[in-house]
Amino acid sequence: MTQKFLKIFSLSTLVLSTCFVSCDKEDNDKQEPVIDPVSRRVFILNEGSWGANNSTLDRYNPYSEPTVLEKDIFSITNGEKIGDTGQDLIAYGNRLYLSVWGSNYLAKLDLNGKVIEKYQFKADEGQPRRLAANGKFVYVSTYGGKVAKFDTTSIASPVAFVGVGNNPEGIAVKGNYLVVCNSQQTGSDGKSVADNRISIVDLSTFTLAKHITSDVYGNYQNVAVVKDSVYITYYTPSFSVEMLNLDIEKGTLTPSGAARKMIGTNEGKLFCANVATVYDENWNETTNTSFFVRNVNTGKDTPILDLSATPELATATVYLFDIDYASHDLYIGTTDYKTNGTIYRFDKDGKLLDKFETSSINPSKAVVF
Amino acid sequence: MKNILPYSLILVWLMVFCADISAQNSDTVITKNLREIDVYADKDKKKSSIVQALEGKFICLMPVSEISDVLKLFSGLNIKDYGGTGGLKTVSVRSLGASHTAVEYDGVPVSNTLGGQIDISRFEVSSVSEINLCIGQTDNLLKPAKLFAAGATLSINSFENVFPESQKLKLSLKTGSFGYVFLGADFLKKISNRLIFKADADFLRSDGMYDFTLKNYKTVTKEKRRNTDIRSGKLEFSLSFNDSLKNNFDIKFYGYKSERGLPGSVVFYNPHAEERLKDADFFVQTNYKRRIFSNLTTKLIAKYDYSNNYYTDKNVMYTDGKLKQNSTQNELFFSWINLWQVIAPLSFSMSVDESFNTLESDITDRQPKRNTIQAAANLRYRFKNLFSVTFGEVFTHLREKTVSGGHFQDLDKGTPYMTLEVFPIKNFSVNLMYKNTYRVPTFNELYYTTLGSTGLKPEDASEVNFGFSYGKKTWNVSADFYHNNVDNKIVAIPTLYVWKMSNYGKVKILGADFSADKNFRISEFDIDVCAKYSYQKAVDVTDKKSKLYNNQIPYTPLHSGNFYSVFKYRKYALSFVSVLSGKRYFLAYNIPDNEISGYAEFSASLMREFRIKNTQISVKFSCINFTNEQYDVIKFYPMPGRQFQLNLSLTL
């Protein structure tokens, strides 16, 4: 009797454990793509969702027939993932530079996504946000009220830090200046206060040249340089995103319409994506998304893109808006914050060329080599 | 392989059921309500299969260190366990969400108006005399209206229904892996034949710095969980008067204080964690029951609860490098319950509750005050031993005020429910249950700075259960099939700038729970075995056009189960527990990248009791997760691996 019971007991346990754990074994047998040699490609950074370590880097070949998307090349190349919330990606000097907010590092990558060098930020330096490059240096804004300067020959340690405003976001080089958008800061009581200062850093001395302060605006987000003009985006108190024209010499900020995303070109064009959203009391949104280009010489805005094949873009949340400066193809990435992002590629005449799903949530940056 | 899983669990279930071993009388692990004896309740009736219970004297034989470990042995539950001694542990029943589960402690509801979810880790498992879970509707009609309004009720009872001869002192020492030390003292004194005094003091400390295996794509590293320390202390005094005929009166004073580190989720390449939390809780509750006439019983409950949470974080992104959030909640709760047996088969109960809740907090300028009146009416008709039907409705009247800005809308809402139990043959019962329920948005969801939204509506849910149970004194089997819906689900949705709380989402849940338990007696061996299996398909049905349509909701395994056995031989008890879960998704989008692997955790304990003069001594050695399974219940909150624990208790 006892033997019979023990037999049943052992068998039950074995069957149960085998069945449950076996799910894991199957999951590990995923086929991995082989990465092709590099030619001219578009690198797409998916920010991922906070706390989920699911930021990825995809590589897209727009010139092959058909086009090819290589997903998550960072993990495949390095054998480990980017980590938590990839924040910014730039291409500079035949290298990619990647800042990762949650995982708290700056990495220099080759064009296969292989990490060549990495700098892990220390707690008192703040976590990295946005990137810019000039000469032989890469600059990184950090949520420690700083901008870090790295020599591109080696990013193993920063060359210098300069103190700016609170929790700086977008940065861009304009002549001998680095324009820094300061956002907002949460106080010890949990309340957030917008910083109303744009910081101007003198790149020759890497010191703070001045703050441009406004009594009206604050919580600045991004900066685009178009020939001689500088455009800034900022959050209004009602959470819409609007543009300002910055005059560094005069220290003035002038309203310049509404746009959530913007790209400046050397030809004097400012490409803009405006996401105008209205919320009801339950925070259900009604979104009206439009795309236009501004001639900064004349100040005239002209609608772009034929959305007849992609009517969903007219109500989509645009999270990525970048351009291939050579072909003038526009890359637009949308998000619902829950599922993998969608990328739309339009040619310079506004015609849809391609549409595909990325490997993770929140595609935030596309750079072209 | 995936298809074999449910069949194998059913096979195990059948094996336990069909084992041809002669049954003899012994204690059963499924118990009745012990203390809250309702003279009109059907005491000898077979328990409904949607009621699950474990007695404290049985729990103490098992390799469990917390109440959440015990609840993992129930079916149909999702325990959200963030890992470690100080990690948050909440109970969601049949995918309704943790806020739909009411928790009562010694007959009085426990509330958390700020966050909604009750952290069950604050209750000490060794002080428990019984844990009871009622899904849908409770059998006992002598309950506060608040409990009738909930989707499920978890009852934790610390009172024993055995009166001591004179006095009893129980000293407990528990120590184990990760710097875990627990010291407890329970003192019970019979002041008179009608009056008992009870005092209970606990102290707990743990470093909680356990090793875990981190898998980062193809790179596997050994890591250590940090900022996981906890210190807590509890002091509890109770006075209980019982004249056994007409009157019961209890009063309890409870104080709890803790300080812990919050390790946060594992972030690749960045182990920095400096979040801390201090909790302080004090309540006094009284419970008076009087049998006015032979067919009329009345009960009065009153409670005052003060709780304070102080959260801090260090990061240079905050002004002065620190974030401090202090929240204080106060609650006054009253309940008046009457149970009237109108004629022999017909009972009627009426409960009226009133509660006042306030919040003073740094997280909002609103400083809300909530006044809730709830009334529940129940009518039960029981026809001989053939069937019993109960109809009931809870009506809620809620008004809220804030110091400034908007506030939650006025709420007047009725929610009906019905249970039918049929006993066509002896020892066999069939039950049908329908319940409409809802939960009111929490203060966090309404008022938390930038996140909160005062336009929220209550989150609605409905439960339908059909089940049967069959059993005798030494064995029992049950099967339940259910269909739940959750509508107006309260979730955080992204806006262009911040996340906001919104009523967005519908969830459809189809599930089945199977359970079988048996007691054997072979010579001097007394053996209890139990196997449970749950199937839950809980899918998002919010928007047919969305990629998420029909996707399984996060943290809900399609298949889960557990198995436990206790072998008693003279003064020895050997216990074995296994908890099993299939794969789950940690994000709403059901793609392989968002999967969490299934797991199987096995634990065992050996206990020996002996007596030296007048001292009863119990020694238990437990090995929890003895296969050192590395798994997450919540993604990137790794659970501890193998751990050892030694329990020593002296009863004088």
XYZ file of C-alpha atoms in Angstrom, chain B:
652
model
C 4.480 19.499 -25.037
C 2.334 22.464 -24.109
C -0.805 20.442 -24.817
C 0.242 17.709 -22.418
C 0.304 20.081 -19.480
C -3.404 20.287 -18.645
C -3.888 16.561 -19.217
C -0.994 15.676 -16.944
C -2.372 17.858 -14.188
C -5.782 16.299 -14.557
C -4.053 12.907 -14.464
C -2.401 13.786 -11.184
C -5.688 15.026 -9.893
C -7.358 11.753 -10.837
C -4.527 9.705 -9.350
C -4.907 11.412 -6.034
C -8.631 10.929 -6.206
C -8.607 7.325 -7.317
C -5.830 5.987 -5.143
C -7.187 2.798 -3.704
C -6.111 3.146 -0.152
C -8.444 2.465 2.638
C -9.614 5.605 4.265
C -9.997 6.068 7.940
C -11.209 8.934 10.013
C -8.809 11.727 10.716
C -8.561 15.484 10.714
C -9.299 17.032 7.422
C -7.401 19.996 6.036
C -10.558 21.707 4.829
C -12.082 23.366 7.811
C -15.194 25.216 8.801
C -15.265 28.689 10.203
C -13.881 28.265 13.643
C -14.654 31.268 15.683
C -17.233 33.146 13.722
C -19.884 30.551 14.435
C -23.118 31.639 12.908
C -25.898 29.723 14.583
C -27.969 29.968 11.436
C -25.239 28.892 9.054
C -25.320 25.399 7.710
C -22.600 24.090 9.893
C -22.627 20.524 8.722
C -23.250 21.256 5.116
C -20.531 20.326 2.615
C -18.398 23.357 1.860
C -18.913 25.043 -1.451
C -16.088 24.334 -3.858
C -15.398 28.061 -4.187
C -14.453 28.237 -0.539
C -10.907 27.248 0.331
C -9.399 27.139 3.774
C -6.355 25.948 5.652
C -6.007 25.716 9.390
C -3.067 27.226 11.239
C -2.169 23.941 12.902
C -1.887 22.392 9.470
C -0.023 25.359 7.958
C 2.619 25.174 10.672
C 3.598 21.702 9.473
C 4.437 22.961 6.007
C 7.500 24.593 4.442
C 6.016 28.073 4.288
C 7.541 31.257 5.624
C 4.844 33.782 4.714
C 1.104 33.944 4.155
C 1.701 34.371 0.442
C 3.353 30.922 0.467
C 0.147 29.494 1.907
C -2.046 31.216 -0.656
C 0.022 29.716 -3.445
C -1.568 26.426 -2.362
C -5.059 27.697 -3.197
C -6.451 27.498 -6.692
C -7.510 30.331 -8.975
C -5.209 32.895 -7.373
C -2.442 34.995 -8.821
C -0.019 36.002 -6.089
C 1.997 38.972 -7.217
C 5.235 38.412 -5.389
C 8.044 40.911 -5.895
C 10.482 38.577 -4.141
C 12.264 38.594 -0.826
C 11.014 39.041 2.718
C 10.268 42.742 2.244
C 8.783 42.428 -1.230
C 5.170 43.400 -1.866
C 2.730 40.491 -2.044
C -0.836 40.917 -3.263
C -3.630 38.513 -4.155
C -5.662 38.639 -7.333
C -8.502 36.164 -7.591
C -9.324 34.732 -10.998
C -7.688 37.672 -12.811
C -10.061 40.284 -11.424
C -7.121 42.271 -10.051
C -5.824 42.575 -6.498
C -8.090 45.514 -5.637
C -11.157 43.295 -6.045
C -9.979 41.082 -3.162
C -11.158 42.198 0.275
C -9.035 41.172 3.217
C -10.460 40.737 6.696
C -8.416 40.240 9.806
C -10.241 38.664 12.704
C -13.609 39.503 11.195
C -12.929 43.163 10.424
C -12.062 44.467 6.949
C -8.546 45.760 6.312
C -8.403 48.711 3.989
C -5.898 50.658 1.953
C -7.705 53.539 0.319
C -4.434 54.980 -0.964
C -3.234 52.043 -3.040
C -6.182 49.653 -2.998
C -4.133 46.493 -2.760
C -3.487 44.937 0.608
C 0.084 43.789 1.162
C -0.454 40.426 2.848
C 3.217 40.147 3.831
C 2.498 42.271 6.918
C 0.538 39.393 8.507
C 2.688 36.808 10.235
C 1.954 33.259 9.204
C 2.829 31.697 12.547
C 0.109 33.772 14.267
C -2.637 32.503 12.031
C -5.285 30.062 13.197
C -7.033 29.887 9.846
C -6.833 31.336 6.345
C -10.004 31.253 4.346
C -10.739 32.402 0.799
C -14.269 32.835 -0.508
C -14.589 33.499 -4.211
C -17.718 35.455 -5.014
C -20.018 35.049 -2.086
C -19.329 33.959 1.460
C -21.467 31.370 3.252
C -21.591 33.410 6.389
C -24.290 36.088 6.256
C -23.114 37.776 9.441
C -20.492 39.907 7.703
C -19.972 43.625 7.015
C -21.437 44.939 3.763
C -17.959 45.827 2.546
C -17.114 42.151 2.260
C -20.284 41.376 0.315
C -19.275 44.091 -2.153
C -15.926 42.509 -3.016
C -15.170 40.000 -5.755
C -13.484 37.705 -3.247
C -12.716 37.754 0.454
C -9.529 36.598 2.096
C -10.049 36.003 5.804
C -7.105 35.779 8.149
C -7.984 34.665 11.638
C -5.592 34.796 14.533
C -7.984 33.762 17.305
C -8.041 30.137 18.280
C -11.380 28.671 19.202
C -9.817 26.613 21.954
C -9.851 28.212 25.364
C -6.682 27.590 27.377
C -6.864 25.857 30.713
C -5.237 28.798 32.455
C -2.520 30.446 30.436
C -0.230 29.688 27.546
C 3.002 31.281 26.452
C 4.432 30.446 23.070
C 7.931 31.611 22.188
C 9.072 31.343 18.589
C 12.433 31.694 16.960
C 12.862 31.435 13.233
C 16.160 31.874 11.512
C 17.397 31.082 8.073
C 19.053 32.164 4.867
C 19.738 35.793 3.961
C 20.075 36.977 7.542
C 16.486 36.126 8.404
C 15.617 36.226 12.101
C 12.119 36.206 13.531
C 11.344 36.374 17.238
C 7.790 35.977 18.413
C 5.968 35.698 21.704
C 2.277 34.816 22.061
C 0.735 34.973 25.488
C -2.757 33.721 26.159
C -4.344 33.989 29.591
C -7.712 32.871 30.782
C -8.737 35.649 33.148
C -12.069 34.033 33.911
C -14.277 31.414 32.334
C -15.551 34.079 29.988
C -12.603 36.356 29.471
C -9.343 35.730 27.619
C -6.401 38.053 27.230
C -3.988 37.636 24.345
C -0.744 39.439 23.632
C 1.416 38.908 20.608
C 4.791 40.514 19.910
C 6.965 39.903 16.852
C 10.263 41.186 15.591
C 11.668 40.414 12.166
C 14.897 41.320 10.446
C 16.404 40.165 7.205
C 19.226 41.317 4.960
C 17.510 39.661 2.021
C 20.668 39.826 -0.088
C 20.090 36.681 -2.066
C 21.938 35.478 -5.133
C 20.093 35.110 -8.386
C 20.906 34.161 -11.929
C 20.462 36.942 -14.435
C 19.939 36.007 -18.039
C 20.682 38.863 -20.405
C 20.085 37.438 -23.864
C 22.915 34.870 -24.094
C 24.927 36.220 -21.221
C 24.262 34.554 -17.890
C 25.674 36.092 -14.735
C 25.380 35.524 -11.002
C 24.076 38.615 -9.284
C 23.080 39.624 -5.793
C 19.843 41.382 -4.864
C 20.657 44.635 -3.033
C 18.842 47.162 -0.889
C 16.594 44.352 0.337
C 16.904 44.683 4.092
C 13.871 44.823 6.332
C 13.227 45.404 10.023
C 9.725 45.152 11.364
C 7.987 44.805 14.676
C 4.417 44.077 15.670
C 2.603 44.362 18.967
C -0.927 43.131 19.398
C -3.232 42.919 22.419
C -6.656 41.335 22.412
C -9.347 40.865 24.971
C -12.062 38.394 24.213
C -15.284 37.903 26.143
C -17.535 34.992 25.357
C -20.443 33.785 27.447
C -20.993 31.020 24.873
C -24.736 31.557 24.857
C -25.556 35.108 23.953
C -22.619 37.447 23.816
C -19.214 37.690 22.213
C -17.025 40.721 22.519
C -13.487 41.207 21.204
C -11.240 44.205 21.283
C -7.876 44.264 19.611
C -5.040 46.811 19.640
C -2.534 46.408 16.846
C 0.680 48.266 16.127
C 3.139 47.597 13.329
C 6.263 49.396 12.226
C 8.749 48.552 9.523
C 11.590 49.954 7.531
C 12.781 48.346 4.356
C 14.828 48.858 1.241
C 13.093 48.573 -2.103
C 15.436 46.849 -4.527
C 13.318 47.793 -7.542
C 13.364 45.900 -10.781
C 16.633 44.523 -12.069
C 18.047 46.981 -14.588
C 20.766 45.606 -16.819
C 24.197 47.092 -16.025
C 22.840 49.391 -13.313
C 22.380 47.859 -9.834
C 21.953 51.249 -8.160
C 18.934 51.168 -5.787
C 18.321 53.614 -2.959
C 14.559 53.583 -2.501
C 13.449 53.157 1.113
C 10.056 52.750 2.719
C 8.957 53.194 6.307
C 5.524 51.949 7.345
C 3.677 52.524 10.574
C 0.224 51.149 11.245
C -1.951 51.248 14.296
C -5.524 50.121 14.684
C -8.009 49.310 17.351
C -11.005 47.209 16.469
C -13.957 45.888 18.413
C -16.376 43.222 17.494
C -19.539 42.656 19.525
C -22.046 39.928 18.755
C -25.269 39.332 20.672
C -27.943 36.763 20.223
C -30.964 38.864 21.067
C -33.557 36.179 20.473
C -33.212 32.582 19.446
C -33.770 33.645 15.826
C -32.126 37.079 15.824
C -28.434 37.859 16.124
C -26.883 41.274 15.934
C -23.264 42.267 15.518
C -21.475 45.596 15.875
C -18.018 46.327 14.558
C -15.984 49.483 15.062
C -12.454 50.222 13.962
C -10.031 53.092 13.883
C -6.976 52.685 11.677
C -3.990 54.998 11.287
C -1.307 54.213 8.760
C 1.687 56.137 7.546
C 4.097 55.476 4.673
C 7.285 57.406 4.212
C 9.037 56.787 0.905
C 12.440 58.195 -0.030
C 14.700 57.907 -3.037
C 18.115 59.356 -3.782
C 19.072 60.471 -7.264
C 20.772 63.595 -8.558
C 17.837 64.217 -10.874
C 15.799 65.388 -7.851
C 16.215 68.789 -6.261
C 18.790 68.388 -3.498
C 19.262 64.814 -4.705
C 16.378 63.362 -2.718
C 12.693 62.566 -3.119
C 10.514 62.306 -0.013
C 6.874 61.316 -0.004
C 4.915 61.082 3.194
C 1.350 59.769 3.253
C -0.949 59.359 6.220
C -4.276 57.605 6.064
C -6.958 57.552 8.719
C -10.010 55.368 8.733
C -13.049 55.131 10.960
C -15.204 52.121 10.223
C -18.517 51.020 11.699
C -20.677 48.104 10.803
C -24.015 46.892 12.137
C -25.160 43.469 11.035
C -28.386 41.628 11.821
C -29.266 38.090 10.970
C -32.877 37.018 11.360
C -34.170 33.519 10.843
C -37.675 34.442 9.732
C -38.974 30.902 9.617
C -37.027 27.680 9.739
C -35.797 27.563 6.110
C -35.649 31.316 5.544
C -32.905 33.649 6.793
C -32.533 37.330 6.219
C -29.483 39.460 6.943
C -28.853 43.147 6.718
C -25.460 44.851 7.097
C -24.906 48.576 7.170
C -21.372 49.987 7.151
C -20.087 53.499 7.306
C -16.466 54.449 6.826
C -14.568 57.711 6.809
C -11.224 57.763 5.043
C -8.793 60.623 4.858
C -5.434 61.104 3.203
C -2.797 63.681 3.995
C 0.060 63.323 1.597
C 2.871 64.990 -0.301
C 1.754 63.226 -3.458
C -1.260 65.466 -3.878
C -2.563 68.898 -2.892
C -6.129 67.623 -2.732
C -6.056 65.944 0.724
C -9.206 63.907 -0.005
C -11.855 62.814 2.478
C -14.147 59.936 1.603
C -17.382 58.941 3.271
C -18.811 55.570 2.263
C -22.081 54.029 3.364
C -22.718 50.493 2.245
C -25.761 48.364 2.923
C -26.103 44.704 2.057
C -29.296 42.692 2.219
C -29.312 38.911 1.901
C -32.182 36.496 1.727
C -31.432 32.799 1.997
C -33.873 29.984 1.555
C -32.779 26.508 2.383
C -35.109 23.654 1.555
C -34.298 20.666 3.718
C -31.086 19.098 2.473
C -31.923 19.589 -1.156
C -30.956 23.099 -2.032
C -30.081 26.503 -0.683
C -30.516 29.739 -2.580
C -29.273 33.175 -1.547
C -30.148 36.481 -3.122
C -28.393 39.632 -2.124
C -27.552 43.150 -3.117
C -25.049 45.700 -1.899
C -25.863 49.345 -2.218
C -23.046 51.869 -2.034
C -23.372 55.574 -1.346
C -20.048 57.380 -1.606
C -19.233 61.042 -1.269
C -15.800 62.574 -1.497
C -14.376 66.004 -0.768
C -11.028 67.577 -1.441
C -9.366 70.689 -0.108
C -8.782 72.007 -3.616
C -9.444 70.985 -7.196
C -11.738 68.272 -8.483
C -12.728 65.138 -6.685
C -14.230 61.733 -7.374
C -17.811 61.898 -8.552
C -20.663 60.998 -6.209
C -21.396 57.312 -6.359
C -24.731 55.566 -5.738
C -24.539 52.059 -6.999
C -26.258 48.739 -6.426
C -24.671 45.396 -7.200
C -26.678 42.175 -7.017
C -25.540 38.602 -6.486
C -27.030 35.178 -6.213
C -25.861 31.735 -5.153
C -27.609 28.447 -5.573
C -26.403 25.251 -4.017
C -28.091 21.964 -4.764
C -27.470 18.711 -2.910
C -29.009 16.078 -5.188
C -27.373 13.164 -3.394
C -25.543 12.806 -0.142
C -22.032 14.318 -0.119
C -22.502 15.848 -3.533
C -23.209 19.503 -4.144
C -23.605 21.634 -7.205
C -23.211 25.383 -7.000
C -24.063 28.255 -9.242
C -22.944 31.754 -8.378
C -23.462 35.084 -10.064
C -22.108 38.311 -8.743
C -21.815 41.866 -9.929
C -19.037 43.706 -8.250
C -16.844 46.729 -8.689
C -14.028 48.612 -7.108
C -13.808 52.297 -6.384
C -10.693 54.106 -7.672
C -8.006 54.511 -5.057
C -6.672 57.847 -3.840
C -3.492 57.213 -5.833
C -5.471 56.641 -9.013
C -7.531 59.755 -8.434
C -5.093 62.254 -7.017
C -1.448 61.215 -7.442
C 0.458 64.202 -8.813
C 0.139 64.294 -12.623
C -0.839 60.586 -12.791
C -4.195 60.760 -11.024
C -7.457 61.465 -12.785
C -10.586 62.566 -10.929
C -12.823 61.651 -13.874
C -12.439 57.938 -13.159
C -15.446 55.689 -12.834
C -15.521 52.514 -10.740
C -14.036 49.417 -12.328
C -16.870 46.938 -12.900
C -16.655 43.172 -12.791
C -19.009 40.265 -13.017
C -18.465 36.688 -11.914
C -20.326 33.548 -12.938
C -19.303 30.233 -11.414
C -20.633 26.761 -11.912
C -19.105 23.955 -9.931
C -19.552 20.818 -7.999
C -17.906 19.091 -5.112
C -18.113 15.560 -3.900
C -16.486 14.072 -0.910
C -16.557 12.306 2.371
C -14.708 12.780 5.601
C -11.352 11.689 4.227
C -11.446 12.927 0.682
C -12.947 15.610 -1.458
C -12.950 16.572 -5.104
C -14.259 19.711 -6.683
C -14.401 21.322 -10.072
C -15.411 24.867 -10.887
C -15.899 26.585 -14.198
C -16.164 30.325 -14.347
C -16.600 33.280 -16.613
C -15.601 36.720 -15.374
C -15.701 40.072 -17.081
C -13.914 43.238 -16.105
C -15.088 46.466 -17.661
C -13.990 50.081 -17.282
C -10.671 48.690 -16.139
C -8.606 51.335 -14.395
C -5.217 51.469 -16.044
C -2.459 53.987 -16.629
C -2.450 55.167 -20.221
C 0.256 57.230 -21.879
C -0.498 60.748 -22.957
C 1.892 62.931 -24.880
C 3.521 64.105 -21.697
C 2.735 61.863 -18.756
C 0.881 58.678 -17.912
C -2.672 59.191 -16.730
C -5.151 56.919 -15.000
C -8.113 56.086 -17.176
C -11.075 53.722 -17.443
C -9.834 51.872 -20.449
C -10.080 48.253 -21.158
C -12.183 45.147 -20.988
C -11.005 41.732 -19.926
C -12.817 38.454 -20.487
C -11.804 35.561 -18.284
C -12.707 31.927 -18.818
C -11.341 29.472 -16.333
C -11.594 26.219 -14.485
C -10.289 25.100 -11.100
C -9.923 21.462 -10.133
C -9.053 20.242 -6.696
C -8.686 16.888 -5.008
C -7.568 16.087 -1.491
C -7.388 12.890 0.462
C -6.365 11.677 3.840
C -4.853 8.241 4.352
C -4.060 6.421 7.491
C -1.641 3.549 7.141
C -0.617 2.006 10.371
C 0.769 4.936 12.364
C 1.182 7.098 9.285
C -1.321 9.837 8.774
C -1.015 11.288 5.291
C -2.716 14.252 3.660
C -2.322 14.919 -0.038
C -3.857 17.582 -2.201
C -3.504 18.535 -5.855
C -4.957 21.568 -7.594
C -4.980 22.710 -11.172
C -6.200 26.003 -12.634
C -6.814 26.995 -16.192
C -7.267 30.712 -16.875
C -7.763 32.312 -20.245
C -7.910 36.001 -19.440
C -7.810 38.071 -22.586
C -7.945 41.715 -23.522
C -11.149 42.401 -25.474
C -10.957 46.192 -25.435
C -10.534 46.983 -29.090
C -10.989 44.536 -31.952
C -8.708 46.604 -34.162
C -5.843 46.548 -31.679
C -2.883 44.177 -31.890
C -3.662 43.374 -28.264
C -7.129 41.988 -28.966
C -7.488 38.499 -27.520
C -3.992 38.675 -26.025
C -3.599 37.037 -22.614
C -3.312 39.750 -19.965
C 0.053 40.113 -18.204
C 1.062 37.815 -15.368
C -1.727 35.327 -15.940
C -0.562 31.780 -16.703
C -2.872 29.677 -18.796
C -1.969 26.692 -16.632
C -0.985 26.621 -13.006
C -1.257 24.207 -10.144
C 0.112 22.990 -6.895
C 0.570 19.816 -4.981
C 1.232 19.243 -1.341
C 1.474 16.341 1.009
C 1.978 15.985 4.726
C 3.155 12.735 6.282
C 2.608 12.501 10.023
C 4.149 9.766 12.070
C 3.881 9.966 15.824
C 5.537 13.283 16.694
C 7.081 13.761 13.273
C 5.663 15.561 10.269
C 7.281 15.574 6.858
C 5.788 17.988 4.338
C 6.324 18.489 0.694
C 4.989 21.372 -1.379
C 5.260 22.128 -5.059
C 3.973 25.224 -6.809
C 3.836 25.203 -10.559
C 3.141 27.797 -13.187
C 3.132 27.800 -16.968
C 4.548 30.604 -19.050
C 3.139 34.111 -18.737
C 3.572 37.454 -20.438
C 4.945 40.434 -18.578
C 3.698 42.972 -21.100
C 0.328 43.163 -22.783
C 1.642 42.235 -26.250
C 1.851 38.438 -26.549
C 5.099 38.014 -28.428
C 7.932 35.631 -27.482
C 10.115 38.527 -26.301
C 7.526 39.339 -23.652
C 7.228 35.823 -22.243
C 8.281 34.752 -18.781
C 9.147 31.096 -18.517
C 7.118 28.702 -16.433
C 8.528 27.473 -13.171
C 8.251 24.713 -10.629
C 9.203 25.396 -7.032
C 9.597 22.533 -4.592
C 9.918 22.858 -0.837
C 10.060 20.426 2.035
C 10.077 20.523 5.799
C 10.536 18.126 8.678
C 8.978 18.859 12.042
C 9.360 17.132 15.365
C 7.336 17.817 18.464
C 8.267 16.704 21.930
C 7.566 17.610 25.508
C 9.952 18.357 28.380
C 8.027 18.592 31.610
C 5.324 21.141 30.918
C 6.961 22.609 27.858
C 5.768 21.649 24.411
C 8.662 22.019 21.971
C 8.420 22.066 18.237
C 11.393 22.098 15.871
C 10.936 22.475 12.150
C 13.580 22.506 9.474
C 12.507 23.744 6.055
C 14.220 23.856 2.727
C 12.322 26.192 0.458
C 12.876 25.934 -3.275
C 15.225 22.988 -2.737
C 15.867 22.556 -6.477
C 17.176 26.137 -6.499
C 14.801 27.100 -9.305
C 15.640 30.561 -10.655
C 12.449 32.311 -11.644
C 10.505 35.552 -11.567
C 6.869 35.948 -10.608
C 7.099 39.599 -11.656
C 9.578 40.129 -14.478
C 12.929 41.470 -13.283
C 11.986 40.906 -9.657
C 13.875 37.621 -9.184
C 12.709 35.242 -6.504
C 15.148 33.760 -4.008
C 16.740 30.440 -4.820
C 17.257 27.650 -2.310
C 16.801 28.807 1.260
C 16.842 27.117 4.628
C 14.842 27.937 7.686
C 14.867 26.620 11.231
C 11.810 27.174 13.404
C 11.843 26.575 17.106
C 8.812 27.126 19.272
C 8.297 26.550 22.956
C 4.826 26.448 24.418
C 4.746 26.819 28.173
